[in-house]
Tab-separated table of C-alpha atoms and ligand atoms in Angstrom:
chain	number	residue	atom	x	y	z
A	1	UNK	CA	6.144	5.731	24.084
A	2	UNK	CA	3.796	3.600	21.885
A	3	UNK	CA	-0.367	5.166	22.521
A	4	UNK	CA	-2.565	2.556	20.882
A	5	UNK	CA	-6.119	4.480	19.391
A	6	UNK	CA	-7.515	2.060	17.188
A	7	UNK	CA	-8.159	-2.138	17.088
A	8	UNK	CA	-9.232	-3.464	13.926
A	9	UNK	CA	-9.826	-6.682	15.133
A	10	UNK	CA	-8.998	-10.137	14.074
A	11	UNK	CA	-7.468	-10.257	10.833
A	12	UNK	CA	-5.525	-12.984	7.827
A	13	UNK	CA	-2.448	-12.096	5.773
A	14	UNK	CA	-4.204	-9.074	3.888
A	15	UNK	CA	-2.895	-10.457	0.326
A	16	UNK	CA	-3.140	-14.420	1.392
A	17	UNK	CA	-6.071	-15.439	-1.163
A	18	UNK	CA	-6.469	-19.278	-0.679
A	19	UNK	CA	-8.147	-22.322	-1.796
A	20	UNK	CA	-11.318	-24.071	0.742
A	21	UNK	CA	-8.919	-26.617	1.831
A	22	UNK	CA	-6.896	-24.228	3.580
A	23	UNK	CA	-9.335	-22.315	5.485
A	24	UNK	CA	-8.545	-24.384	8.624
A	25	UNK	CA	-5.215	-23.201	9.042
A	26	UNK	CA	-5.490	-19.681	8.029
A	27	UNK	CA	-3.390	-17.375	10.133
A	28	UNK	CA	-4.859	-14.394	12.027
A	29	UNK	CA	-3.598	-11.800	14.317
A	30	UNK	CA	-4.940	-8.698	16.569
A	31	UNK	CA	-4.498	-5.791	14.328
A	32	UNK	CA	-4.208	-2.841	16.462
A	33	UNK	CA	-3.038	0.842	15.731
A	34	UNK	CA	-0.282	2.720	17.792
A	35	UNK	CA	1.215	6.439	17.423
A	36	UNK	CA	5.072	6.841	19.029
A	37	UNK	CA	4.862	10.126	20.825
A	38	UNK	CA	8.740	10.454	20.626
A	39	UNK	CA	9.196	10.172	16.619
A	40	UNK	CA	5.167	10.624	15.436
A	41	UNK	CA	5.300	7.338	14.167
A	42	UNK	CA	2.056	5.470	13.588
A	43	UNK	CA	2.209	1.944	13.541
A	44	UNK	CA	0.730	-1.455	14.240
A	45	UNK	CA	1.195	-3.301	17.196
A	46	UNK	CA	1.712	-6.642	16.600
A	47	UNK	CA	4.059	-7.766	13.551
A	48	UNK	CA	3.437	-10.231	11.067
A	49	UNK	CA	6.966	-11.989	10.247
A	50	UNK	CA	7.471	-11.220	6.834
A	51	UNK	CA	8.200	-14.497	5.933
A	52	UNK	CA	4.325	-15.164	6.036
A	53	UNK	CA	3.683	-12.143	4.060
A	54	UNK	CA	6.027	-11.791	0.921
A	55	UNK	CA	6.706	-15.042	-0.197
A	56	UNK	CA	6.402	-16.884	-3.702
A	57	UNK	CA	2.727	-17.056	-3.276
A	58	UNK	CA	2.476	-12.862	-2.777
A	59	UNK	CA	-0.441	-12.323	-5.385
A	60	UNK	CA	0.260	-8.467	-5.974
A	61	UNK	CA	0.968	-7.954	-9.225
A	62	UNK	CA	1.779	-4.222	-9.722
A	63	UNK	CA	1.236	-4.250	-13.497
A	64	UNK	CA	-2.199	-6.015	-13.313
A	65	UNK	CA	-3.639	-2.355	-11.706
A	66	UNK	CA	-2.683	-0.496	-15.035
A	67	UNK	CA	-2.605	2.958	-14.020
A	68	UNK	CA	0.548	2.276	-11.829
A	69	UNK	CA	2.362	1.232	-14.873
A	70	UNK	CA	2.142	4.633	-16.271
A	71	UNK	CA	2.653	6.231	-13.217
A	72	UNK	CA	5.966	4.295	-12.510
A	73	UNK	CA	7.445	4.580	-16.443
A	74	UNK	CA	6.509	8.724	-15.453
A	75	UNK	CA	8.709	8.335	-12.236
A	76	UNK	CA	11.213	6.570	-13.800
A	77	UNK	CA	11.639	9.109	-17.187
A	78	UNK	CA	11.236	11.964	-14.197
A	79	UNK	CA	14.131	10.620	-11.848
A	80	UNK	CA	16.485	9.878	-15.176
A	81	UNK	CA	16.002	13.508	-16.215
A	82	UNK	CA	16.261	15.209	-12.510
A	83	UNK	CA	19.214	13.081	-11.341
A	84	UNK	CA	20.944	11.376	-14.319
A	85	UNK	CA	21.922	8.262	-12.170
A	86	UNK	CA	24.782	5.791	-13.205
A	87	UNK	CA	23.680	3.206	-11.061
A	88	UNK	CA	19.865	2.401	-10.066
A	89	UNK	CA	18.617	-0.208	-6.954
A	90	UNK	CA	15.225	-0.985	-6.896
A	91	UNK	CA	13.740	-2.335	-3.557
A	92	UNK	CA	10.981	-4.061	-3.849
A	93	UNK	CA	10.766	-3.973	-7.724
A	94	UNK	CA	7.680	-6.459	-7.736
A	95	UNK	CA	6.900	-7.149	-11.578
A	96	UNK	CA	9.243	-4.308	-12.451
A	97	UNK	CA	7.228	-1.593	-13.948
A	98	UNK	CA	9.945	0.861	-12.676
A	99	UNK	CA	13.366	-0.888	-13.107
A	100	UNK	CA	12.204	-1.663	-17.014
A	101	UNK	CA	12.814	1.985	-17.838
A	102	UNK	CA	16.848	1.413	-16.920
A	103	UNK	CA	19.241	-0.168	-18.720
A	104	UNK	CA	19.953	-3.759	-17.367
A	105	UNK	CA	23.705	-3.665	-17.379
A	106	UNK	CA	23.237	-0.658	-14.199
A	107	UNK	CA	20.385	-1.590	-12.448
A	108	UNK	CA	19.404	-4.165	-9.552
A	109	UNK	CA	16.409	-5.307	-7.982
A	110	UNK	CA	15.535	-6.631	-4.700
A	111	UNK	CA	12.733	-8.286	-4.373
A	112	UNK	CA	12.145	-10.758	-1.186
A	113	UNK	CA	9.274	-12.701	-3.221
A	114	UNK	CA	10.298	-15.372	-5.397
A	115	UNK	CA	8.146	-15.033	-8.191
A	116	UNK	CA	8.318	-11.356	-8.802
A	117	UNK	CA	12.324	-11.808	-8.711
A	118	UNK	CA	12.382	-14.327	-11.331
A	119	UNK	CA	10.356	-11.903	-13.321
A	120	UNK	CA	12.970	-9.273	-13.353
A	121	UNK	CA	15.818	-11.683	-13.608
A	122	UNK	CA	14.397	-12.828	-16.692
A	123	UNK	CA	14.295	-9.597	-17.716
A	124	UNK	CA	17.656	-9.516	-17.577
A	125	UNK	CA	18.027	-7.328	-14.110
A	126	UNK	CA	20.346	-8.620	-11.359
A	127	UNK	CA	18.189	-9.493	-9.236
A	128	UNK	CA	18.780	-10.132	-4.854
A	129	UNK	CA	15.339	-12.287	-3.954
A	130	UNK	CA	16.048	-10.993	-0.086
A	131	UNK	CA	14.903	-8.643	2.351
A	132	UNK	CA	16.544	-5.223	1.891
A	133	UNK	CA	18.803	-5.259	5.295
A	134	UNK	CA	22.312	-3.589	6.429
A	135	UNK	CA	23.824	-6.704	5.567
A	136	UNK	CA	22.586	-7.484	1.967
A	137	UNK	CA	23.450	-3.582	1.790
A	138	UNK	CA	27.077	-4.479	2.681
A	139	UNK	CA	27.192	-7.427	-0.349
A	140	UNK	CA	25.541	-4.788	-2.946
A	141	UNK	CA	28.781	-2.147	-2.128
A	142	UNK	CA	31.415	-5.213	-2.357
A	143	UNK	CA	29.440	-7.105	-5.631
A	144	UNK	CA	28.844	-3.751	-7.570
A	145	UNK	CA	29.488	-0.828	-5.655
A	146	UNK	CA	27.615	2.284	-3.979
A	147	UNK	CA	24.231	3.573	-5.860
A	148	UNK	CA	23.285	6.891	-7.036
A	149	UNK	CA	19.771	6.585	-7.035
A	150	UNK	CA	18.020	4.201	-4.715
A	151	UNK	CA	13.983	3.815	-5.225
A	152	UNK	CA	10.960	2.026	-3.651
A	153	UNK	CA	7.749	1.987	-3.951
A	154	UNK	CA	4.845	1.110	-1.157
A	155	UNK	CA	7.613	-1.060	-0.260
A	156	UNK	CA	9.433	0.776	2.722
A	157	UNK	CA	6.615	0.725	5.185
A	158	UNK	CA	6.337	-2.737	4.736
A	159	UNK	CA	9.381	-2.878	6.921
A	160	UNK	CA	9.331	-3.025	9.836
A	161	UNK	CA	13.372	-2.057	11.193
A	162	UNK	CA	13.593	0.790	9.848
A	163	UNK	CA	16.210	2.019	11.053
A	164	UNK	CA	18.186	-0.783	9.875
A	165	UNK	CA	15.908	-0.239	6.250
A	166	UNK	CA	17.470	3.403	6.329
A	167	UNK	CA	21.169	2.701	7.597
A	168	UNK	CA	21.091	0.207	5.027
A	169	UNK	CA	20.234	3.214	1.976
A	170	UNK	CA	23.062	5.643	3.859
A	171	UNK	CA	25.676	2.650	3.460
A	172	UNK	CA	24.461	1.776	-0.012
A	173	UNK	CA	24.238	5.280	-1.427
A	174	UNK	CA	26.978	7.347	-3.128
A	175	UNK	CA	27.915	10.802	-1.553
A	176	UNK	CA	25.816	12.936	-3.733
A	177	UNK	CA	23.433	10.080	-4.182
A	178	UNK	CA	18.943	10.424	-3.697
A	179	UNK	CA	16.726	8.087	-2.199
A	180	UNK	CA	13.368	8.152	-3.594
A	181	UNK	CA	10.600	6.127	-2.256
A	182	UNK	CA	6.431	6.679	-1.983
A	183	UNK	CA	3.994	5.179	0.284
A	184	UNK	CA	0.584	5.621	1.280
A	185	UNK	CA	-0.016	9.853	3.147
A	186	UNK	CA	-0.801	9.262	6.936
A	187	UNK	CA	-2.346	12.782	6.318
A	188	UNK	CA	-4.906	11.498	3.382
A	189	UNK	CA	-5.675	8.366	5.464
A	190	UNK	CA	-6.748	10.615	8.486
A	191	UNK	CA	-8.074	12.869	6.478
A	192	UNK	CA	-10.388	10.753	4.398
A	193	UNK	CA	-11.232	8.090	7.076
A	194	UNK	CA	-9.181	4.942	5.011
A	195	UNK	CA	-7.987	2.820	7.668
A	196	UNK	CA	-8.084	-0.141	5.510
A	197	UNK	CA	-5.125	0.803	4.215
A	198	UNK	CA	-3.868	-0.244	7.475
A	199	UNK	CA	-2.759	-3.903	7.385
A	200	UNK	CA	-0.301	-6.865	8.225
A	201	UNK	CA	1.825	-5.220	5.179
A	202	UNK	CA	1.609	-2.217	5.805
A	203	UNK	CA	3.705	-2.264	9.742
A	204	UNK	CA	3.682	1.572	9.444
A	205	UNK	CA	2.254	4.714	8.427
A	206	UNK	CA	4.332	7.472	7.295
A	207	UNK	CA	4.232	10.873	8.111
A	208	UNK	CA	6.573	13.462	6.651
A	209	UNK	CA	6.941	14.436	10.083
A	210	UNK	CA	7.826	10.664	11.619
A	211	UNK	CA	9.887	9.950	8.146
A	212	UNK	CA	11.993	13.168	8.940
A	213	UNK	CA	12.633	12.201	12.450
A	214	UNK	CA	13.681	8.817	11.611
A	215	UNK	CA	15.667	9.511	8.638
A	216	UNK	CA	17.776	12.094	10.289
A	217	UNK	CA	18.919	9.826	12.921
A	218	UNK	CA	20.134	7.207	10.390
A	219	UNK	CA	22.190	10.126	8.642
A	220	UNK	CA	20.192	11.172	6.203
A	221	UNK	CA	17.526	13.903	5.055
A	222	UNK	CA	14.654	14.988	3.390
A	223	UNK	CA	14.824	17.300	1.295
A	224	UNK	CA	12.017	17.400	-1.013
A	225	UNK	CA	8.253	16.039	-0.951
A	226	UNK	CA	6.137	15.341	-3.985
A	227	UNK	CA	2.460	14.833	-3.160
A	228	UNK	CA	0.447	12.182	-5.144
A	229	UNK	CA	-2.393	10.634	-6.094
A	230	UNK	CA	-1.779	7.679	-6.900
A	231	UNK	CA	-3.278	4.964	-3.722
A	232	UNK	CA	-5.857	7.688	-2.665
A	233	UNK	CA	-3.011	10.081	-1.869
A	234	UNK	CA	0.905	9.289	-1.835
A	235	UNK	CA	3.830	11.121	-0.560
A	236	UNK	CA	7.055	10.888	-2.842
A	237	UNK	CA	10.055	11.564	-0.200
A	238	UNK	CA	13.618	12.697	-1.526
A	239	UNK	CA	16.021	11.896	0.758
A	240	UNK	CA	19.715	11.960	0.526
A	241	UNK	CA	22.752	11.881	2.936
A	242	UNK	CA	21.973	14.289	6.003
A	243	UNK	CA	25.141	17.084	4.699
A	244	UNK	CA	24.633	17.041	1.322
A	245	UNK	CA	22.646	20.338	-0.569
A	246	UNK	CA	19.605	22.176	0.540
A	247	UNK	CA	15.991	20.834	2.163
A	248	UNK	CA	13.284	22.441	-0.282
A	249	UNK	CA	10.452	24.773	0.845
A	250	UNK	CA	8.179	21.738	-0.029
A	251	UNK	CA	9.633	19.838	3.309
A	252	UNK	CA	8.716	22.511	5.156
A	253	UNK	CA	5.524	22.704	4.216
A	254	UNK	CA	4.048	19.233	4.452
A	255	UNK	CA	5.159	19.424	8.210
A	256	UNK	CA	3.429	22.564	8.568
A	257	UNK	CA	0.045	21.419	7.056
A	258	UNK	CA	0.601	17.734	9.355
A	259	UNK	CA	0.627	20.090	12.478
A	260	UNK	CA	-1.807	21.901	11.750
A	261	UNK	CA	-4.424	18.929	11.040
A	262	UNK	CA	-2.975	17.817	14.449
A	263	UNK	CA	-0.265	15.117	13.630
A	264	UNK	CA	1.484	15.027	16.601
A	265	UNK	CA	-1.324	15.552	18.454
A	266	UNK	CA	-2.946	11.990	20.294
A	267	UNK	CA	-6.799	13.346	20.295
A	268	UNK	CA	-6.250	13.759	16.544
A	269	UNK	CA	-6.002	9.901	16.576
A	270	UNK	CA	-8.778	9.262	18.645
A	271	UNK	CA	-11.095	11.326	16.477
A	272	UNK	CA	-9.986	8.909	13.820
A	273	UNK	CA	-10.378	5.897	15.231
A	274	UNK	CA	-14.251	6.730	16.216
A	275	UNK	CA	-15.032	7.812	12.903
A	276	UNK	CA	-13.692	4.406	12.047
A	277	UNK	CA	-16.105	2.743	14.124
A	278	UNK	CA	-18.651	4.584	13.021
A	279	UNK	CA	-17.787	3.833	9.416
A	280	UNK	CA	-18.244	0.006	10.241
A	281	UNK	CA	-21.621	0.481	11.491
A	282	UNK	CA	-22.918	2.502	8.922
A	283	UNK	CA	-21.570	0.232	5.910
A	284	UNK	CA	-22.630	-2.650	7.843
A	285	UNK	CA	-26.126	-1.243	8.374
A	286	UNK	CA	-26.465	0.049	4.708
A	287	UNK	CA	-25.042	-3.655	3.324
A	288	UNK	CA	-27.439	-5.245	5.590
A	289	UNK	CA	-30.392	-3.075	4.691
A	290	UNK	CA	-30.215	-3.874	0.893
A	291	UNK	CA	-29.667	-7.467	1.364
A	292	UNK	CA	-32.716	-7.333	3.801
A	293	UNK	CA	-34.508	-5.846	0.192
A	294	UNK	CA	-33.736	-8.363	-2.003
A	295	UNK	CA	-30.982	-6.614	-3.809
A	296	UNK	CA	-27.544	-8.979	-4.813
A	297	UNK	CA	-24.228	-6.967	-4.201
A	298	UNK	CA	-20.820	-7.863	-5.196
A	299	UNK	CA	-17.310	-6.534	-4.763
A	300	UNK	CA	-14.699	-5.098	-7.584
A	301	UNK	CA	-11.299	-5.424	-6.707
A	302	UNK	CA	-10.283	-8.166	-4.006
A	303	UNK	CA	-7.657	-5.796	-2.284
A	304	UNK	CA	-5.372	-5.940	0.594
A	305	UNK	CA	-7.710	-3.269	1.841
A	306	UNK	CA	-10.994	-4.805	0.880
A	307	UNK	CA	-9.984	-7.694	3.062
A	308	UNK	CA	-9.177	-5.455	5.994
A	309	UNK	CA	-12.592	-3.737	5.522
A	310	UNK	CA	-14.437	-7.069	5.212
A	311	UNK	CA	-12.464	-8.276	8.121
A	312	UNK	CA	-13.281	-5.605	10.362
A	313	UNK	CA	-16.886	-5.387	9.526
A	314	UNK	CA	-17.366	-8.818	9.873
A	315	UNK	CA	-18.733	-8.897	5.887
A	316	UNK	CA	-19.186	-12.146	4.148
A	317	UNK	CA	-20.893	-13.989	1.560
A	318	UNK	CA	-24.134	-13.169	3.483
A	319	UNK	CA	-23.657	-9.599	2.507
A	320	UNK	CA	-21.290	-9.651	-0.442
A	321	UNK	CA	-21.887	-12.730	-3.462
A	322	UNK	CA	-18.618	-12.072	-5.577
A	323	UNK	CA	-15.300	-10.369	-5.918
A	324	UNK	CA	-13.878	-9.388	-9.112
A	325	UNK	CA	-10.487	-9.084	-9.718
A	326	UNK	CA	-8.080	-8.883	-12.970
A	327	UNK	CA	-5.520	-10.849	-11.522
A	328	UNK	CA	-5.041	-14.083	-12.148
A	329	UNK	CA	-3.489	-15.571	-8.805
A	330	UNK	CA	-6.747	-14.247	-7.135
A	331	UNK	CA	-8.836	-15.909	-9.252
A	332	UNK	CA	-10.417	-18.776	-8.466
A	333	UNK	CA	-9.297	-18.450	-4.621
A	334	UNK	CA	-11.197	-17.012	-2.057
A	335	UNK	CA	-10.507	-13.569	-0.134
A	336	UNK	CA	-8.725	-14.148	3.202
A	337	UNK	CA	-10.648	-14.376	6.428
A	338	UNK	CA	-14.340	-13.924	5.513
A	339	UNK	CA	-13.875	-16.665	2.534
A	340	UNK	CA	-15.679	-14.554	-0.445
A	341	UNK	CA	-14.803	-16.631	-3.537
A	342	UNK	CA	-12.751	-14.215	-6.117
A	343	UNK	CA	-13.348	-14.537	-9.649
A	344	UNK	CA	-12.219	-13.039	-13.683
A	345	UNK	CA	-14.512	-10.127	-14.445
A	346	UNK	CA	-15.422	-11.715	-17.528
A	347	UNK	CA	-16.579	-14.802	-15.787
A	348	UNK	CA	-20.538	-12.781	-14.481
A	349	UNK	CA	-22.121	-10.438	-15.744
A	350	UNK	CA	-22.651	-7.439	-13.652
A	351	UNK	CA	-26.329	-6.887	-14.486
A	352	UNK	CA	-27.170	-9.331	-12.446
A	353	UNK	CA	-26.009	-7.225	-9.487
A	354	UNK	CA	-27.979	-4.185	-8.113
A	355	UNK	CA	-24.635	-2.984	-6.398
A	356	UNK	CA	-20.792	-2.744	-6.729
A	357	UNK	CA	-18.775	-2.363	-3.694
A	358	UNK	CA	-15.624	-0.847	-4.797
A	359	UNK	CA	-12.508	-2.714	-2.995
A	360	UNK	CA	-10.252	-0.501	-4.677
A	361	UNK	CA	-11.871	2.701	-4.268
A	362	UNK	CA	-8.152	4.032	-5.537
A	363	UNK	CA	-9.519	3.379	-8.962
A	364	UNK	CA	-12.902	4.713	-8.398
A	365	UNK	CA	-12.844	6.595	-11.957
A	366	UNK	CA	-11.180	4.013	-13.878
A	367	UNK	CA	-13.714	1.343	-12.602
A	368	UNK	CA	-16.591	3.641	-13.230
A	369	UNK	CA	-15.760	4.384	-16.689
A	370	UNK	CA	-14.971	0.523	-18.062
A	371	UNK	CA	-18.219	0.190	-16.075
A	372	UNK	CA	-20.817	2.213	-17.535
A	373	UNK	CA	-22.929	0.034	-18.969
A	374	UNK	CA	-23.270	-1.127	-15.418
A	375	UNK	CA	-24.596	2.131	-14.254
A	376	UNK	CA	-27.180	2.776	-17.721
A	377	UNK	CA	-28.620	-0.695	-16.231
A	378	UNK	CA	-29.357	0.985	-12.792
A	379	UNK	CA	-26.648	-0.359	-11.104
A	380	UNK	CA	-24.778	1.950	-8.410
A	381	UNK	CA	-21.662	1.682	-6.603
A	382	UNK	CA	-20.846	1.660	-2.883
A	383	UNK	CA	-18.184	2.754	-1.030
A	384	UNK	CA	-16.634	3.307	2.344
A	385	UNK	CA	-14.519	6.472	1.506
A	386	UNK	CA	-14.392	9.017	2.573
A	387	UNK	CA	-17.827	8.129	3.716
A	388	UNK	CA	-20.201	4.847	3.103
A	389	UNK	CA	-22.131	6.096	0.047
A	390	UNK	CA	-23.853	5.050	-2.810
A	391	UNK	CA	-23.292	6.768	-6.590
A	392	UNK	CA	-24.006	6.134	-10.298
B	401	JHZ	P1	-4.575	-1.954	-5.261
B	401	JHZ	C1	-1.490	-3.462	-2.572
B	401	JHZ	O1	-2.691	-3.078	-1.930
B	401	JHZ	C2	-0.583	-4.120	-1.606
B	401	JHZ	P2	-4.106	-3.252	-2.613
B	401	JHZ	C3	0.629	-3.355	-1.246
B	401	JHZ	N1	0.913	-3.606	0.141
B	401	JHZ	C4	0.523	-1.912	-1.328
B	401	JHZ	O2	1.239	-1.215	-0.677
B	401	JHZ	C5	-0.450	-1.334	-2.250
B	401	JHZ	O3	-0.927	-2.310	-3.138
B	401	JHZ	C6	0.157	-0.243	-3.033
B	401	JHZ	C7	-7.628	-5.096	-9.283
B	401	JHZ	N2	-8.271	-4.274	-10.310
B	401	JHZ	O4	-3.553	-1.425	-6.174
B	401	JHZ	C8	-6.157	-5.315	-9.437
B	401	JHZ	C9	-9.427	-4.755	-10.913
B	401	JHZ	O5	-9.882	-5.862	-10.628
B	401	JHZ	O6	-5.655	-1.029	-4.876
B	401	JHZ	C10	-5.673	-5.423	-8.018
B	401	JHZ	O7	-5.770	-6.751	-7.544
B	401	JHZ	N3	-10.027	-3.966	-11.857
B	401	JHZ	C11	1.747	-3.751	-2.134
B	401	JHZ	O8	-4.343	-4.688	-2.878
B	401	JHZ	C12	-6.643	-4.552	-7.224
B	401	JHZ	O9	-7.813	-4.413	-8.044
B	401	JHZ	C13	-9.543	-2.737	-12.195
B	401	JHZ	O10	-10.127	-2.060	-13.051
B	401	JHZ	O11	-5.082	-2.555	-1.741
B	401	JHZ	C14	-6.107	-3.181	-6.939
B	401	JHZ	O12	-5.218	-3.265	-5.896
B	401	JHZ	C15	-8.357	-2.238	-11.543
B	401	JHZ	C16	-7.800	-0.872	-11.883
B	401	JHZ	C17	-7.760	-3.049	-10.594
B	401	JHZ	O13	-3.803	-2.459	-3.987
């Protein structure tokens, strides 16, 4: 049974940046939060077809937030020396920071949006521009056979089936073949009050808890956990098929410490969901305050998150001047639903600006250290997490 704690509001397409003569037909939809008492699945309510989502406009350039690029040539040089895979599938390979570090002749991609595919094609990856289904599973065995190591990244709970997304990997994998994927801790987002990393791409929220419940009823199992840090606090999940070897001690304890902070627990999510409320009305109160001062604040980073926040805080160019963001298909659009233009970093100069709101808090320290000169100037960043705050 589906318990809904938390409603976000109205919100866009989380990554749909767009140009002013699009505004009028911007698409919205009621973005509310739901825990499944049977699996411990959270989840939002209302699906966004994907279609709308990940399409040859998707903006997300994995490469353009630099850290990931290490951290996905470390998983990659990790996985080759753990598992020695022949053959490597890549769902969701995006720009392909993680397929690079295979050879081309025994590794695929599939990647549903068009321009990230031709990316890796070009490469010189076989590349399926598709949704990862049973069915394209089914072509992959006949076209080049079963996989010994399939990997995703934030890319699994963008889907919505999954049980189809996991029958899919059982079908696909070879018998003493590992999945590997990482998304976003349900734990840390509880934990440190980040519901904004709750949006139209990301359907669901994965516990280790939920993840083992729904993998073991699509054959397989987990049977190690790596924890993160990358995306405020990740979970790496080893799966593979449900009788094959041994399930790690880690397993075991990542559903012990979910328990205990009261995962499958309902008032656990209603706690949440009123610190989330009072979250909006203390960043809305601080924003307003300063701008009630005189002081000019702009954004770094024009996330999928930053949108959700600005979204659900009703935050606009009345509060917040400028976004600044390194990637180019952002620039020069403005940030869905509240319309806050997005622009190079180069292009102002931040001394201009008493404050920094920091849209991707992920990269708190990396943003504070390029911006230091921002800071000897007097300037201070903001943040919602894990509470609204100010600091040099
Ligand atoms: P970042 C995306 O979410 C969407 P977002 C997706 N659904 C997902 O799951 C997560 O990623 C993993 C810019 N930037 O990674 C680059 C600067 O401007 O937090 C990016 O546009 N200056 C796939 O959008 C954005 O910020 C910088 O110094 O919430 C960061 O986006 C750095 C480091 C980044 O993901």
């Amino acid at each position: 049974m589906f318990k809904e704690f938390l409603d976000l509001g109205r919100q866009p397409i989380a990554n749909a940046f767009l140009k002013e003569e699009d505004f009028d037909d911007e698409f919205f939809f009621d973005l509310k939060v739901c825990w499944d008492t049977d699996t411990n699945l959270v989840s939002i309510k209302n699906f966004v077809e994907p279609e709308r989502i990940f399409n040859e406009d998707y903006p997300y350039h994995t490469s353009n937030s630099f850290p990931m690029v290490n951290h996905f040539k470390e998983t990659a040089e990790m996985l080759q020396m753990k598992f020695k895979p022949k053959k490597v599938l890549e769902i969701g390979s995006n720009d392909g920071p993680f397929i690079k570090n295979f050879d081309k002749q025994n590794s695929i991609c599939v990647e549903p949006c068009g321009n990230f595919a031709k990316i890796t094609e070009d490469l010189g990856y076989d590349t399926y521009s598709t949704f990862w289904t049973t069915d394209l599973a089914r072509d992959i065995i006949d076209q080049k056979g079963h996989m010994d190591l399939i990997y995703a990244a934030n890319c699994i709970c963008h889907i919505h089936d999954l049980d189809d997304a996991f029958n899919a990997v059982r079908e696909l994998l070879s018998p003493s073949g590992v999945f590997v994927f990482e998304d976003p801790s349900l734990l840390r987002i509880l934990e440190r009050g980040s519901y904004d990393q709750i949006y139209d791409e990301h359907p669901h929220v994965f516990s280790v808890i939920a993840l083992d419940n729904i993998l073991r009823r699509n054959g397989l199992k987990i049977f190690s956990v790596d924890n993160l840090f990358v995306h405020g606090g990740s979970n790496r999940i080893y799966a593979s098929h449900i009788d094959s070897g041994l399930v790690g001690d880690s397993v075991r304890q990542n559903i012990n410490e979910e328990m205990i902070f009261g995962l499958d627990n309902f008032q656990t999510y209603e706690i949440f969901a009123d610190r989330v409320k009072k979250s909006k009305d203390t960043l809305v109160r601080s924003l307003s305050n300063l701008r009630r001062n005189g002081k000019k604040i702009m954004c770094i980073g024009a996330t999928a998150k930053s949108t959700t926040v600005f979204n659900y805080c009703g935050i606009g160019t009345d509060l917040i001047d400028v976004i600044t963001d390194t990637t180019e298909a952002k620039q020069g659009m403005f940030s869905p639903g509240v319309h806050i233009p997005v622009v190079p970093r180069d292009s102002i100069n931040l001394n201009d600006y008493d404050y920094a709101f920091l849209g991707a808090w992920n990269f708190k320290e990396v943003i504070a250290d390029k911006e230091r000169e921002f800071v000897q100037n007097g300037g201070e960043f903001i943040t919602h997490v894990p509470q609204v705050m100010r600091f040099r």
